[in-house]
GROMACS .gro file of N, CA, C and O in nm:
model
  512
    1GLU      N    1  -8.323  -3.557   6.657
    1GLU     CA    2  -8.342  -3.420   6.706
    1GLU      C    3  -8.300  -3.411   6.855
    1GLU      O    4  -8.345  -3.491   6.935
    2VAL      N    5  -8.220  -3.311   6.887
    2VAL     CA    6  -8.179  -3.288   7.022
    2VAL      C    7  -8.283  -3.207   7.095
    2VAL      O    8  -8.319  -3.098   7.049
    3GLN      N    9  -8.337  -3.261   7.205
    3GLN     CA   10  -8.433  -3.187   7.283
    3GLN      C   11  -8.448  -3.239   7.421
    3GLN      O   12  -8.412  -3.353   7.453
    4LEU      N   13  -8.503  -3.155   7.505
    4LEU     CA   14  -8.542  -3.186   7.644
    4LEU      C   15  -8.692  -3.164   7.650
    4LEU      O   16  -8.740  -3.060   7.607
    5VAL      N   17  -8.759  -3.259   7.710
    5VAL     CA   18  -8.906  -3.245   7.725
    5VAL      C   19  -8.939  -3.265   7.871
    5VAL      O   20  -8.916  -3.376   7.926
    6GLU      N   21  -8.998  -3.164   7.930
    6GLU     CA   22  -9.049  -3.175   8.065
    6GLU      C   23  -9.196  -3.223   8.066
    6GLU      O   24  -9.267  -3.194   7.973
    7SER      N   25  -9.232  -3.290   8.172
    7SER     CA   26  -9.368  -3.334   8.186
    7SER      C   27  -9.397  -3.357   8.338
    7SER      O   28  -9.299  -3.356   8.419
    8GLY      N   29  -9.519  -3.373   8.374
    8GLY     CA   30  -9.557  -3.406   8.507
    8GLY      C   31  -9.615  -3.292   8.586
    8GLY      O   32  -9.659  -3.311   8.702
    9GLY      N   33  -9.619  -3.174   8.526
    9GLY     CA   34  -9.681  -3.066   8.600
    9GLY      C   35  -9.832  -3.077   8.608
    9GLY      O   36  -9.889  -3.167   8.555
   10GLY      N   37  -9.886  -2.992   8.691
   10GLY     CA   38 -10.031  -2.996   8.707
   10GLY      C   39 -10.075  -2.910   8.826
   10GLY      O   40 -10.000  -2.833   8.881
   11LEU      N   41 -10.202  -2.929   8.861
   11LEU     CA   42 -10.262  -2.855   8.976
   11LEU      C   43 -10.260  -2.945   9.100
   11LEU      O   44 -10.306  -3.066   9.092
   12VAL      N   45 -10.210  -2.896   9.206
   12VAL     CA   46 -10.200  -2.971   9.329
   12VAL      C   47 -10.234  -2.878   9.449
   12VAL      O   48 -10.208  -2.762   9.441
   13HIS      N   49 -10.289  -2.937   9.552
   13HIS     CA   50 -10.317  -2.856   9.672
   13HIS      C   51 -10.194  -2.835   9.753
   13HIS      O   52 -10.095  -2.909   9.748
   14SER      N   53 -10.194  -2.727   9.832
   14SER     CA   54 -10.085  -2.702   9.918
   14SER      C   55 -10.056  -2.824  10.007
   14SER      O   56 -10.145  -2.885  10.062
   15GLY      N   57  -9.927  -2.855  10.018
   15GLY     CA   58  -9.884  -2.976  10.095
   15GLY      C   59  -9.871  -3.100  10.008
   15GLY      O   60  -9.818  -3.201  10.056
   16GLY      N   61  -9.922  -3.090   9.884
   16GLY     CA   62  -9.914  -3.207   9.798
   16GLY      C   63  -9.783  -3.228   9.735
   16GLY      O   64  -9.684  -3.160   9.757
   17SER      N   65  -9.781  -3.329   9.645
   17SER     CA   66  -9.654  -3.373   9.578
   17SER      C   67  -9.680  -3.391   9.432
   17SER      O   68  -9.789  -3.414   9.387
   18LEU      N   69  -9.572  -3.378   9.354
   18LEU     CA   70  -9.565  -3.404   9.214
   18LEU      C   71  -9.432  -3.455   9.180
   18LEU      O   72  -9.331  -3.430   9.247
   19ARG      N   73  -9.428  -3.536   9.068
   19ARG     CA   74  -9.298  -3.573   9.016
   19ARG      C   75  -9.288  -3.523   8.872
   19ARG      O   76  -9.367  -3.559   8.784
   20LEU      N   77  -9.190  -3.439   8.851
   20LEU     CA   78  -9.158  -3.382   8.715
   20LEU      C   79  -9.056  -3.474   8.650
   20LEU      O   80  -8.969  -3.527   8.717
   21SER      N   81  -9.065  -3.478   8.520
   21SER     CA   82  -8.974  -3.555   8.436
   21SER      C   83  -8.906  -3.462   8.338
   21SER      O   84  -8.970  -3.372   8.285
   22CYS      N   85  -8.782  -3.491   8.309
   22CYS     CA   86  -8.705  -3.421   8.205
   22CYS      C   87  -8.639  -3.527   8.118
   22CYS      O   88  -8.540  -3.591   8.163
   23GLU      N   89  -8.697  -3.553   8.001
   23GLU     CA   90  -8.647  -3.658   7.919
   23GLU      C   91  -8.558  -3.599   7.805
   23GLU      O   92  -8.606  -3.505   7.739
   24ALA      N   93  -8.446  -3.655   7.785
   24ALA     CA   94  -8.357  -3.608   7.680
   24ALA      C   95  -8.364  -3.701   7.558
   24ALA      O   96  -8.374  -3.820   7.568
   25SER      N   97  -8.358  -3.643   7.439
   25SER     CA   98  -8.346  -3.717   7.318
   25SER      C   99  -8.238  -3.652   7.231
   25SER      O  100  -8.216  -3.531   7.235
   26GLY      N  101  -8.167  -3.733   7.154
   26GLY     CA  102  -8.063  -3.683   7.068
   26GLY      C  103  -7.927  -3.675   7.143
   26GLY      O  104  -7.828  -3.645   7.079
   27PHE      N  105  -7.925  -3.697   7.268
   27PHE     CA  106  -7.802  -3.705   7.345
   27PHE      C  107  -7.831  -3.782   7.476
   27PHE      O  108  -7.947  -3.803   7.509
   28ARG      N  109  -7.724  -3.820   7.545
   28ARG     CA  110  -7.747  -3.895   7.667
   28ARG      C  111  -7.686  -3.818   7.785
   28ARG      O  112  -7.572  -3.773   7.788
   29PHE      N  113  -7.764  -3.807   7.892
   29PHE     CA  114  -7.718  -3.739   8.014
   29PHE      C  115  -7.590  -3.800   8.065
   29PHE      O  116  -7.502  -3.723   8.120
   30VAL      N  117  -7.577  -3.928   8.051
   30VAL     CA  118  -7.456  -3.994   8.112
   30VAL      C  119  -7.326  -3.956   8.044
   30VAL      O  120  -7.219  -3.980   8.095
   31ASP      N  121  -7.337  -3.894   7.928
   31ASP     CA  122  -7.217  -3.852   7.857
   31ASP      C  123  -7.174  -3.713   7.906
   31ASP      O  124  -7.154  -3.621   7.829
   32ASP      N  125  -7.155  -3.708   8.042
   32ASP     CA  126  -7.100  -3.588   8.106
   32ASP      C  127  -7.182  -3.466   8.089
   32ASP      O  128  -7.138  -3.358   8.051
   33TYR      N  129  -7.307  -3.478   8.130
   33TYR     CA  130  -7.398  -3.360   8.129
   33TYR      C  131  -7.424  -3.317   8.279
   33TYR      O  132  -7.433  -3.400   8.367
   34ALA      N  133  -7.438  -3.187   8.293
   34ALA     CA  134  -7.490  -3.131   8.414
   34ALA      C  135  -7.636  -3.087   8.390
   34ALA      O  136  -7.662  -3.021   8.292
   35VAL      N  137  -7.729  -3.136   8.475
   35VAL     CA  138  -7.867  -3.108   8.453
   35VAL      C  139  -7.924  -3.030   8.570
   35VAL      O  140  -7.894  -3.059   8.685
   36GLY      N  141  -8.003  -2.934   8.539
   36GLY     CA  142  -8.061  -2.848   8.644
   36GLY      C  143  -8.204  -2.814   8.621
   36GLY      O  144  -8.249  -2.813   8.503
   37TRP      N  145  -8.271  -2.787   8.732
   37TRP     CA  146  -8.415  -2.738   8.720
   37TRP      C  147  -8.414  -2.590   8.759
   37TRP      O  148  -8.363  -2.548   8.863
   38PHE      N  149  -8.487  -2.514   8.675
   38PHE     CA  150  -8.510  -2.370   8.699
   38PHE      C  151  -8.659  -2.353   8.704
   38PHE      O  152  -8.739  -2.438   8.662
   39ARG      N  153  -8.704  -2.236   8.746
   39ARG     CA  154  -8.846  -2.207   8.746
   39ARG      C  155  -8.873  -2.063   8.726
   39ARG      O  156  -8.786  -1.979   8.750
   40GLN      N  157  -8.993  -2.038   8.677
   40GLN     CA  158  -9.035  -1.902   8.646
   40GLN      C  159  -9.172  -1.884   8.706
   40GLN      O  160  -9.273  -1.949   8.659
   41ALA      N  161  -9.183  -1.804   8.809
   41ALA     CA  162  -9.315  -1.779   8.872
   41ALA      C  163  -9.393  -1.684   8.786
   41ALA      O  164  -9.342  -1.607   8.703
   42PRO      N  165  -9.525  -1.685   8.797
   42PRO     CA  166  -9.613  -1.595   8.722
   42PRO      C  167  -9.573  -1.452   8.738
   42PRO      O  168  -9.558  -1.402   8.844
   43GLY      N  169  -9.562  -1.386   8.622
   43GLY     CA  170  -9.530  -1.243   8.624
   43GLY      C  171  -9.387  -1.208   8.652
   43GLY      O  172  -9.352  -1.092   8.661
   44LYS      N  173  -9.302  -1.309   8.667
   44LYS     CA  174  -9.164  -1.285   8.694
   44LYS      C  175  -9.079  -1.349   8.584
   44LYS      O  176  -9.121  -1.430   8.512
   45GLU      N  177  -8.951  -1.302   8.587
   45GLU     CA  178  -8.858  -1.365   8.495
   45GLU      C  179  -8.809  -1.502   8.543
   45GLU      O  180  -8.820  -1.526   8.667
   46ARG      N  181  -8.766  -1.581   8.453
   46ARG     CA  182  -8.711  -1.708   8.496
   46ARG      C  183  -8.593  -1.686   8.588
   46ARG      O  184  -8.511  -1.597   8.561
   47GLU      N  185  -8.583  -1.767   8.696
   47GLU     CA  186  -8.474  -1.747   8.788
   47GLU      C  187  -8.344  -1.781   8.716
   47GLU      O  188  -8.336  -1.875   8.633
   48ARG      N  189  -8.242  -1.702   8.747
   48ARG     CA  190  -8.116  -1.722   8.680
   48ARG      C  191  -8.046  -1.851   8.724
   48ARG      O  192  -7.979  -1.917   8.641
   49ASP      N  193  -8.061  -1.883   8.848
   49ASP     CA  194  -7.989  -2.001   8.903
   49ASP      C  195  -8.085  -2.120   8.922
   49ASP      O  196  -8.198  -2.101   8.963
   50PRO      N  197  -8.036  -2.237   8.893
   50PRO     CA  198  -8.122  -2.354   8.919
   50PRO      C  199  -8.136  -2.382   9.067
   50PRO      O  200  -8.050  -2.342   9.147
   51PHE      N  201  -8.239  -2.451   9.106
   51PHE     CA  202  -8.264  -2.479   9.244
   51PHE      C  203  -8.235  -2.624   9.279
   51PHE      O  204  -8.228  -2.665   9.396
   52ALA      N  205  -8.219  -2.704   9.176
   52ALA     CA  206  -8.184  -2.850   9.197
   52ALA      C  207  -8.104  -2.892   9.076
   52ALA      O  208  -8.141  -2.867   8.962
   53CYS      N  209  -7.995  -2.964   9.104
   53CYS     CA  210  -7.901  -3.008   8.997
   53CYS      C  211  -7.853  -3.151   9.018
   53CYS      O  212  -7.838  -3.196   9.133
   54LEU      N  213  -7.832  -3.216   8.907
   54LEU     CA  214  -7.773  -3.345   8.905
   54LEU      C  215  -7.660  -3.347   8.809
   54LEU      O  216  -7.683  -3.317   8.692
   55SER      N  217  -7.538  -3.374   8.854
   55SER     CA  218  -7.426  -3.375   8.762
   55SER      C  219  -7.383  -3.515   8.728
   55SER      O  220  -7.348  -3.593   8.816
   56TYR      N  221  -7.384  -3.542   8.598
   56TYR     CA  222  -7.332  -3.672   8.551
   56TYR      C  223  -7.181  -3.656   8.525
   56TYR      O  224  -7.113  -3.753   8.486
   57ILE      N  225  -7.126  -3.539   8.551
   57ILE     CA  226  -6.980  -3.517   8.538
   57ILE      C  227  -6.910  -3.573   8.658
   57ILE      O  228  -6.806  -3.642   8.648
   58ASP      N  229  -6.967  -3.536   8.780
   58ASP     CA  230  -6.897  -3.584   8.902
   58ASP      C  231  -6.994  -3.657   8.994
   58ASP      O  232  -6.955  -3.690   9.105
   59GLY      N  233  -7.116  -3.674   8.953
   59GLY     CA  234  -7.206  -3.751   9.033
   59GLY      C  235  -7.272  -3.675   9.148
   59GLY      O  236  -7.342  -3.733   9.233
   60SER      N  237  -7.254  -3.545   9.149
   60SER     CA  238  -7.305  -3.465   9.268
   60SER      C  239  -7.448  -3.420   9.242
   60SER      O  240  -7.499  -3.417   9.129
   61THR      N  241  -7.515  -3.387   9.353
   61THR     CA  242  -7.642  -3.318   9.353
   61THR      C  243  -7.631  -3.192   9.425
   61THR      O  244  -7.547  -3.174   9.513
   62PHE      N  245  -7.715  -3.095   9.388
   62PHE     CA  246  -7.719  -2.966   9.453
   62PHE      C  247  -7.865  -2.927   9.476
   62PHE      O  248  -7.952  -2.949   9.389
   63TYR      N  249  -7.891  -2.864   9.590
   63TYR     CA  250  -8.020  -2.808   9.616
   63TYR      C  251  -8.002  -2.670   9.676
   63TYR      O  252  -7.922  -2.646   9.763
   64ALA      N  253  -8.077  -2.573   9.623
   64ALA     CA  254  -8.087  -2.441   9.680
   64ALA      C  255  -8.159  -2.451   9.815
   64ALA      O  256  -8.235  -2.551   9.836
   65ASP      N  257  -8.144  -2.352   9.898
   65ASP     CA  258  -8.209  -2.360  10.029
   65ASP      C  259  -8.363  -2.373  10.014
   65ASP      O  260  -8.430  -2.441  10.095
   66SER      N  261  -8.420  -2.314   9.909
   66SER     CA  262  -8.564  -2.323   9.885
   66SER      C  263  -8.612  -2.465   9.859
   66SER      O  264  -8.729  -2.495   9.870
   67ALA      N  265  -8.519  -2.547   9.814
   67ALA     CA  266  -8.555  -2.687   9.775
   67ALA      C  267  -8.511  -2.790   9.877
   67ALA      O  268  -8.564  -2.903   9.876
   68LYS      N  269  -8.418  -2.762   9.964
   68LYS     CA  270  -8.369  -2.854  10.059
   68LYS      C  271  -8.481  -2.914  10.149
   68LYS      O  272  -8.559  -2.838  10.204
   69GLY      N  273  -8.485  -3.046  10.155
   69GLY     CA  274  -8.581  -3.108  10.241
   69GLY      C  275  -8.715  -3.130  10.183
   69GLY      O  276  -8.799  -3.204  10.234
   70ARG      N  277  -8.744  -3.060  10.066
   70ARG     CA  278  -8.873  -3.074  10.000
   70ARG      C  279  -8.865  -3.137   9.859
   70ARG      O  280  -8.955  -3.204   9.816
   71PHE      N  281  -8.756  -3.109   9.789
   71PHE     CA  282  -8.740  -3.154   9.655
   71PHE      C  283  -8.626  -3.252   9.644
   71PHE      O  284  -8.526  -3.244   9.715
   72THR      N  285  -8.644  -3.352   9.555
   72THR     CA  286  -8.539  -3.451   9.535
   72THR      C  287  -8.517  -3.472   9.383
   72THR      O  288  -8.610  -3.496   9.311
   73ILE      N  289  -8.391  -3.464   9.342
   73ILE     CA  290  -8.357  -3.486   9.202
   73ILE      C  291  -8.296  -3.621   9.185
   73ILE      O  292  -8.217  -3.666   9.274
   74SER      N  293  -8.328  -3.688   9.079
   74SER     CA  294  -8.273  -3.822   9.055
   74SER      C  295  -8.267  -3.849   8.904
   74SER      O  296  -8.334  -3.773   8.830
   75GLY      N  297  -8.202  -3.956   8.866
   75GLY     CA  298  -8.191  -3.985   8.727
   75GLY      C  299  -8.210  -4.134   8.698
   75GLY      O  300  -8.185  -4.217   8.785
   76ASP      N  301  -8.268  -4.162   8.584
   76ASP     CA  302  -8.287  -4.298   8.537
   76ASP      C  303  -8.214  -4.304   8.405
   76ASP      O  304  -8.257  -4.254   8.304
   77ASN      N  305  -8.092  -4.367   8.412
   77ASN     CA  306  -8.008  -4.369   8.295
   77ASN      C  307  -8.067  -4.450   8.178
   77ASN      O  308  -8.053  -4.412   8.063
   78ALA      N  309  -8.140  -4.552   8.210
   78ALA     CA  310  -8.202  -4.637   8.107
   78ALA      C  311  -8.311  -4.560   8.030
   78ALA      O  312  -8.325  -4.579   7.910
   79LYS      N  313  -8.373  -4.467   8.096
   79LYS     CA  314  -8.479  -4.388   8.036
   79LYS      C  315  -8.426  -4.250   7.989
   79LYS      O  316  -8.509  -4.173   7.933
   80ASN      N  317  -8.296  -4.226   8.024
   80ASN     CA  318  -8.241  -4.097   7.984
   80ASN      C  319  -8.331  -3.982   8.033
   80ASN      O  320  -8.354  -3.887   7.959
   81THR      N  321  -8.370  -3.998   8.156
   81THR     CA  322  -8.464  -3.898   8.216
   81THR      C  323  -8.416  -3.863   8.354
   81THR      O  324  -8.364  -3.947   8.430
   82VAL      N  325  -8.428  -3.735   8.383
   82VAL     CA  326  -8.400  -3.679   8.516
   82VAL      C  327  -8.536  -3.645   8.580
   82VAL      O  328  -8.620  -3.581   8.513
   83TYR      N  329  -8.553  -3.682   8.705
   83TYR     CA  330  -8.677  -3.660   8.770
   83TYR      C  331  -8.657  -3.556   8.880
   83TYR      O  332  -8.548  -3.537   8.940
   84LEU      N  333  -8.764  -3.482   8.908
   84LEU     CA  334  -8.766  -3.392   9.022
   84LEU      C  335  -8.890  -3.421   9.107
   84LEU      O  336  -9.002  -3.397   9.055
   85HIS      N  337  -8.874  -3.476   9.224
   85HIS     CA  338  -8.987  -3.503   9.312
   85HIS      C  339  -9.008  -3.380   9.402
   85HIS      O  340  -8.920  -3.344   9.471
   86LEU      N  341  -9.126  -3.331   9.388
   86LEU     CA  342  -9.164  -3.216   9.466
   86LEU      C  343  -9.259  -3.259   9.574
   86LEU      O  344  -9.362  -3.318   9.549
   87SER      N  345  -9.233  -3.214   9.700
   87SER     CA  346  -9.321  -3.251   9.810
   87SER      C  347  -9.343  -3.130   9.897
   87SER      O  348  -9.267  -3.028   9.885
   88SER      N  349  -9.441  -3.136   9.987
   88SER     CA  350  -9.474  -3.025  10.072
   88SER      C  351  -9.490  -2.898   9.994
   88SER      O  352  -9.435  -2.793  10.034
   89LEU      N  353  -9.555  -2.902   9.882
   89LEU     CA  354  -9.568  -2.788   9.793
   89LEU      C  355  -9.641  -2.672   9.860
   89LEU      O  356  -9.734  -2.697   9.932
   90LYS      N  357  -9.600  -2.555   9.821
   90LYS     CA  358  -9.660  -2.431   9.876
   90LYS      C  359  -9.710  -2.351   9.760
   90LYS      O  360  -9.665  -2.363   9.647
   91PRO      N  361  -9.807  -2.261   9.780
   91PRO     CA  362  -9.854  -2.178   9.672
   91PRO      C  363  -9.739  -2.098   9.604
   91PRO      O  364  -9.749  -2.080   9.481
   92GLU      N  365  -9.638  -2.062   9.674
   92GLU     CA  366  -9.529  -1.988   9.617
   92GLU      C  367  -9.441  -2.073   9.530
   92GLU      O  368  -9.347  -2.020   9.468
   93ASP      N  369  -9.464  -2.204   9.526
   93ASP     CA  370  -9.392  -2.289   9.433
   93ASP      C  371  -9.456  -2.291   9.296
   93ASP      O  372  -9.409  -2.349   9.203
   94THR      N  373  -9.573  -2.224   9.282
   94THR     CA  374  -9.639  -2.213   9.154
   94THR      C  375  -9.550  -2.144   9.050
   94THR      O  376  -9.495  -2.037   9.074
   95ALA      N  377  -9.520  -2.219   8.942
   95ALA     CA  378  -9.430  -2.165   8.841
   95ALA      C  379  -9.422  -2.263   8.724
   95ALA      O  380  -9.478  -2.374   8.732
   96VAL      N  381  -9.366  -2.216   8.619
   96VAL     CA  382  -9.326  -2.305   8.512
   96VAL      C  383  -9.186  -2.354   8.543
   96VAL      O  384  -9.097  -2.282   8.570
   97TYR      N  385  -9.175  -2.489   8.539
   97TYR     CA  386  -9.049  -2.552   8.573
   97TYR      C  387  -8.981  -2.600   8.447
   97TYR      O  388  -9.038  -2.667   8.363
   98TYR      N  389  -8.852  -2.556   8.434
   98TYR     CA  390  -8.772  -2.591   8.318
   98TYR      C  391  -8.654  -2.675   8.359
   98TYR      O  392  -8.592  -2.656   8.468
   99CYS      N  393  -8.614  -2.765   8.275
   99CYS     CA  394  -8.483  -2.834   8.289
   99CYS      C  395  -8.387  -2.782   8.181
   99CYS      O  396  -8.431  -2.744   8.073
  100ALA      N  397  -8.265  -2.786   8.217
  100ALA     CA  398  -8.157  -2.748   8.126
  100ALA      C  399  -8.035  -2.844   8.145
  100ALA      O  400  -8.019  -2.898   8.252
  101ALA      N  401  -7.962  -2.859   8.042
  101ALA     CA  402  -7.850  -2.952   8.049
  101ALA      C  403  -7.731  -2.891   7.967
  101ALA      O  404  -7.751  -2.845   7.855
  102ASP      N  405  -7.617  -2.892   8.029
  102ASP     CA  406  -7.493  -2.845   7.962
  102ASP      C  407  -7.395  -2.960   7.953
  102ASP      O  408  -7.382  -3.042   8.046
  103HIS      N  409  -7.328  -2.971   7.842
  103HIS     CA  410  -7.232  -3.078   7.822
  103HIS      C  411  -7.096  -3.042   7.870
  103HIS      O  412  -7.037  -2.937   7.836
  104ALA      N  413  -7.046  -3.126   7.962
  104ALA     CA  414  -6.911  -3.118   8.016
  104ALA      C  415  -6.878  -2.979   8.074
  104ALA      O  416  -6.765  -2.927   8.062
  105SER      N  417  -6.977  -2.913   8.125
  105SER     CA  418  -6.963  -2.779   8.180
  105SER      C  419  -7.057  -2.758   8.297
  105SER      O  420  -7.179  -2.785   8.281
  106SER      N  421  -7.006  -2.716   8.406
  106SER     CA  422  -7.094  -2.689   8.521
  106SER      C  423  -7.026  -2.590   8.613
  106SER      O  424  -6.908  -2.571   8.606
  107ASP      N  425  -7.107  -2.530   8.701
  107ASP     CA  426  -7.048  -2.438   8.796
  107ASP      C  427  -6.990  -2.515   8.915
  107ASP      O  428  -6.983  -2.636   8.916
  108ALA      N  429  -6.959  -2.442   9.016
  108ALA     CA  430  -6.895  -2.504   9.138
  108ALA      C  431  -6.990  -2.598   9.211
  108ALA      O  432  -6.939  -2.680   9.285
  109PHE      N  433  -7.118  -2.585   9.190
  109PHE     CA  434  -7.213  -2.673   9.253
  109PHE      C  435  -7.255  -2.794   9.165
  109PHE      O  436  -7.337  -2.873   9.205
  110GLY      N  437  -7.196  -2.803   9.048
  110GLY     CA  438  -7.228  -2.911   8.954
  110GLY      C  439  -7.354  -2.879   8.876
  110GLY      O  440  -7.412  -2.965   8.817
  111CYS      N  441  -7.395  -2.752   8.870
  111CYS     CA  442  -7.512  -2.710   8.799
  111CYS      C  443  -7.475  -2.653   8.661
  111CYS      O  444  -7.371  -2.599   8.645
  112PRO      N  445  -7.570  -2.673   8.567
  112PRO     CA  446  -7.547  -2.619   8.434
  112PRO      C  447  -7.561  -2.467   8.432
  112PRO      O  448  -7.630  -2.409   8.516
  113TYR      N  449  -7.490  -2.406   8.338
  113TYR     CA  450  -7.504  -2.261   8.320
  113TYR      C  451  -7.625  -2.230   8.231
  113TYR      O  452  -7.663  -2.116   8.221
  114GLY      N  453  -7.678  -2.331   8.172
  114GLY     CA  454  -7.793  -2.303   8.084
  114GLY      C  455  -7.749  -2.267   7.940
  114GLY      O  456  -7.822  -2.185   7.875
  115GLU      N  457  -7.638  -2.315   7.897
  115GLU     CA  458  -7.584  -2.273   7.768
  115GLU      C  459  -7.617  -2.368   7.651
  115GLU      O  460  -7.605  -2.331   7.538
  116ASP      N  461  -7.654  -2.494   7.685
  116ASP     CA  462  -7.671  -2.587   7.575
  116ASP      C  463  -7.812  -2.623   7.540
  116ASP      O  464  -7.859  -2.589   7.431
  117HIS      N  465  -7.886  -2.690   7.629
  117HIS     CA  466  -8.019  -2.738   7.600
  117HIS      C  467  -8.117  -2.698   7.703
  117HIS      O  468  -8.089  -2.706   7.826
  118TRP      N  469  -8.236  -2.659   7.656
  118TRP     CA  470  -8.347  -2.622   7.747
  118TRP      C  471  -8.472  -2.692   7.701
  118TRP      O  472  -8.496  -2.708   7.578
  119GLY      N  473  -8.555  -2.726   7.792
  119GLY     CA  474  -8.685  -2.769   7.764
  119GLY      C  475  -8.784  -2.653   7.753
  119GLY      O  476  -8.746  -2.539   7.783
  120LYS      N  477  -8.908  -2.683   7.721
  120LYS     CA  478  -9.011  -2.576   7.707
  120LYS      C  479  -9.091  -2.556   7.835
  120LYS      O  480  -9.170  -2.462   7.842
  121GLY      N  481  -9.065  -2.644   7.937
  121GLY     CA  482  -9.127  -2.617   8.065
  121GLY      C  483  -9.254  -2.693   8.084
  121GLY      O  484  -9.320  -2.735   7.993
  122THR      N  485  -9.289  -2.711   8.215
  122THR     CA  486  -9.412  -2.769   8.257
  122THR      C  487  -9.463  -2.689   8.375
  122THR      O  488  -9.389  -2.649   8.466
  123LEU      N  489  -9.594  -2.663   8.373
  123LEU     CA  490  -9.656  -2.571   8.465
  123LEU      C  491  -9.694  -2.648   8.594
  123LEU      O  492  -9.772  -2.751   8.591
  124VAL      N  493  -9.656  -2.598   8.704
  124VAL     CA  494  -9.697  -2.647   8.840
  124VAL      C  495  -9.782  -2.537   8.905
  124VAL      O  496  -9.730  -2.426   8.926
  125THR      N  497  -9.902  -2.575   8.943
  125THR     CA  498  -9.986  -2.478   9.012
  125THR      C  499 -10.025  -2.534   9.147
  125THR      O  500 -10.079  -2.645   9.151
  126VAL      N  501  -9.995  -2.460   9.252
  126VAL     CA  502 -10.022  -2.508   9.386
  126VAL      C  503 -10.132  -2.418   9.449
  126VAL      O  504 -10.115  -2.296   9.461
  127SER      N  505 -10.247  -2.476   9.473
  127SER     CA  506 -10.355  -2.399   9.531
  127SER      C  507 -10.347  -2.405   9.687
  127SER      O  508 -10.302  -2.499   9.746
  128SER      N  509 -10.400  -2.294   9.744
  128SER     CA  510 -10.395  -2.282   9.890
  128SER      C  511 -10.520  -2.347   9.954
  128SER      O  512 -10.615  -2.384   9.887
   0.00000   0.00000   0.00000
């Protein structure tokens, strides 16, 4: 079965850190996938654009301004898992975090368009 499964969310105090995981099954990220993290804040629609991306197509990473300096994306090929390390978390980072992966397709930043595979999300809650 082809799927993405996110994990690692939870409740953390402002300034704290978390590591989210996005594990793929039924396909391998290394086979030219672009992987990105999106999020949906409470009461809002899921953001259209990812804020952190890892491209196995060209090896690039991308961070939106909101993520630069605080979030780090990485991959473990042996575990077929992409990680997102979140640090210096703020209450406004509270959201459901989703990963998505597109095969052999990415935008100019190496990010997926969100056309192939999506996980069901993991909730991150940052208390003040």
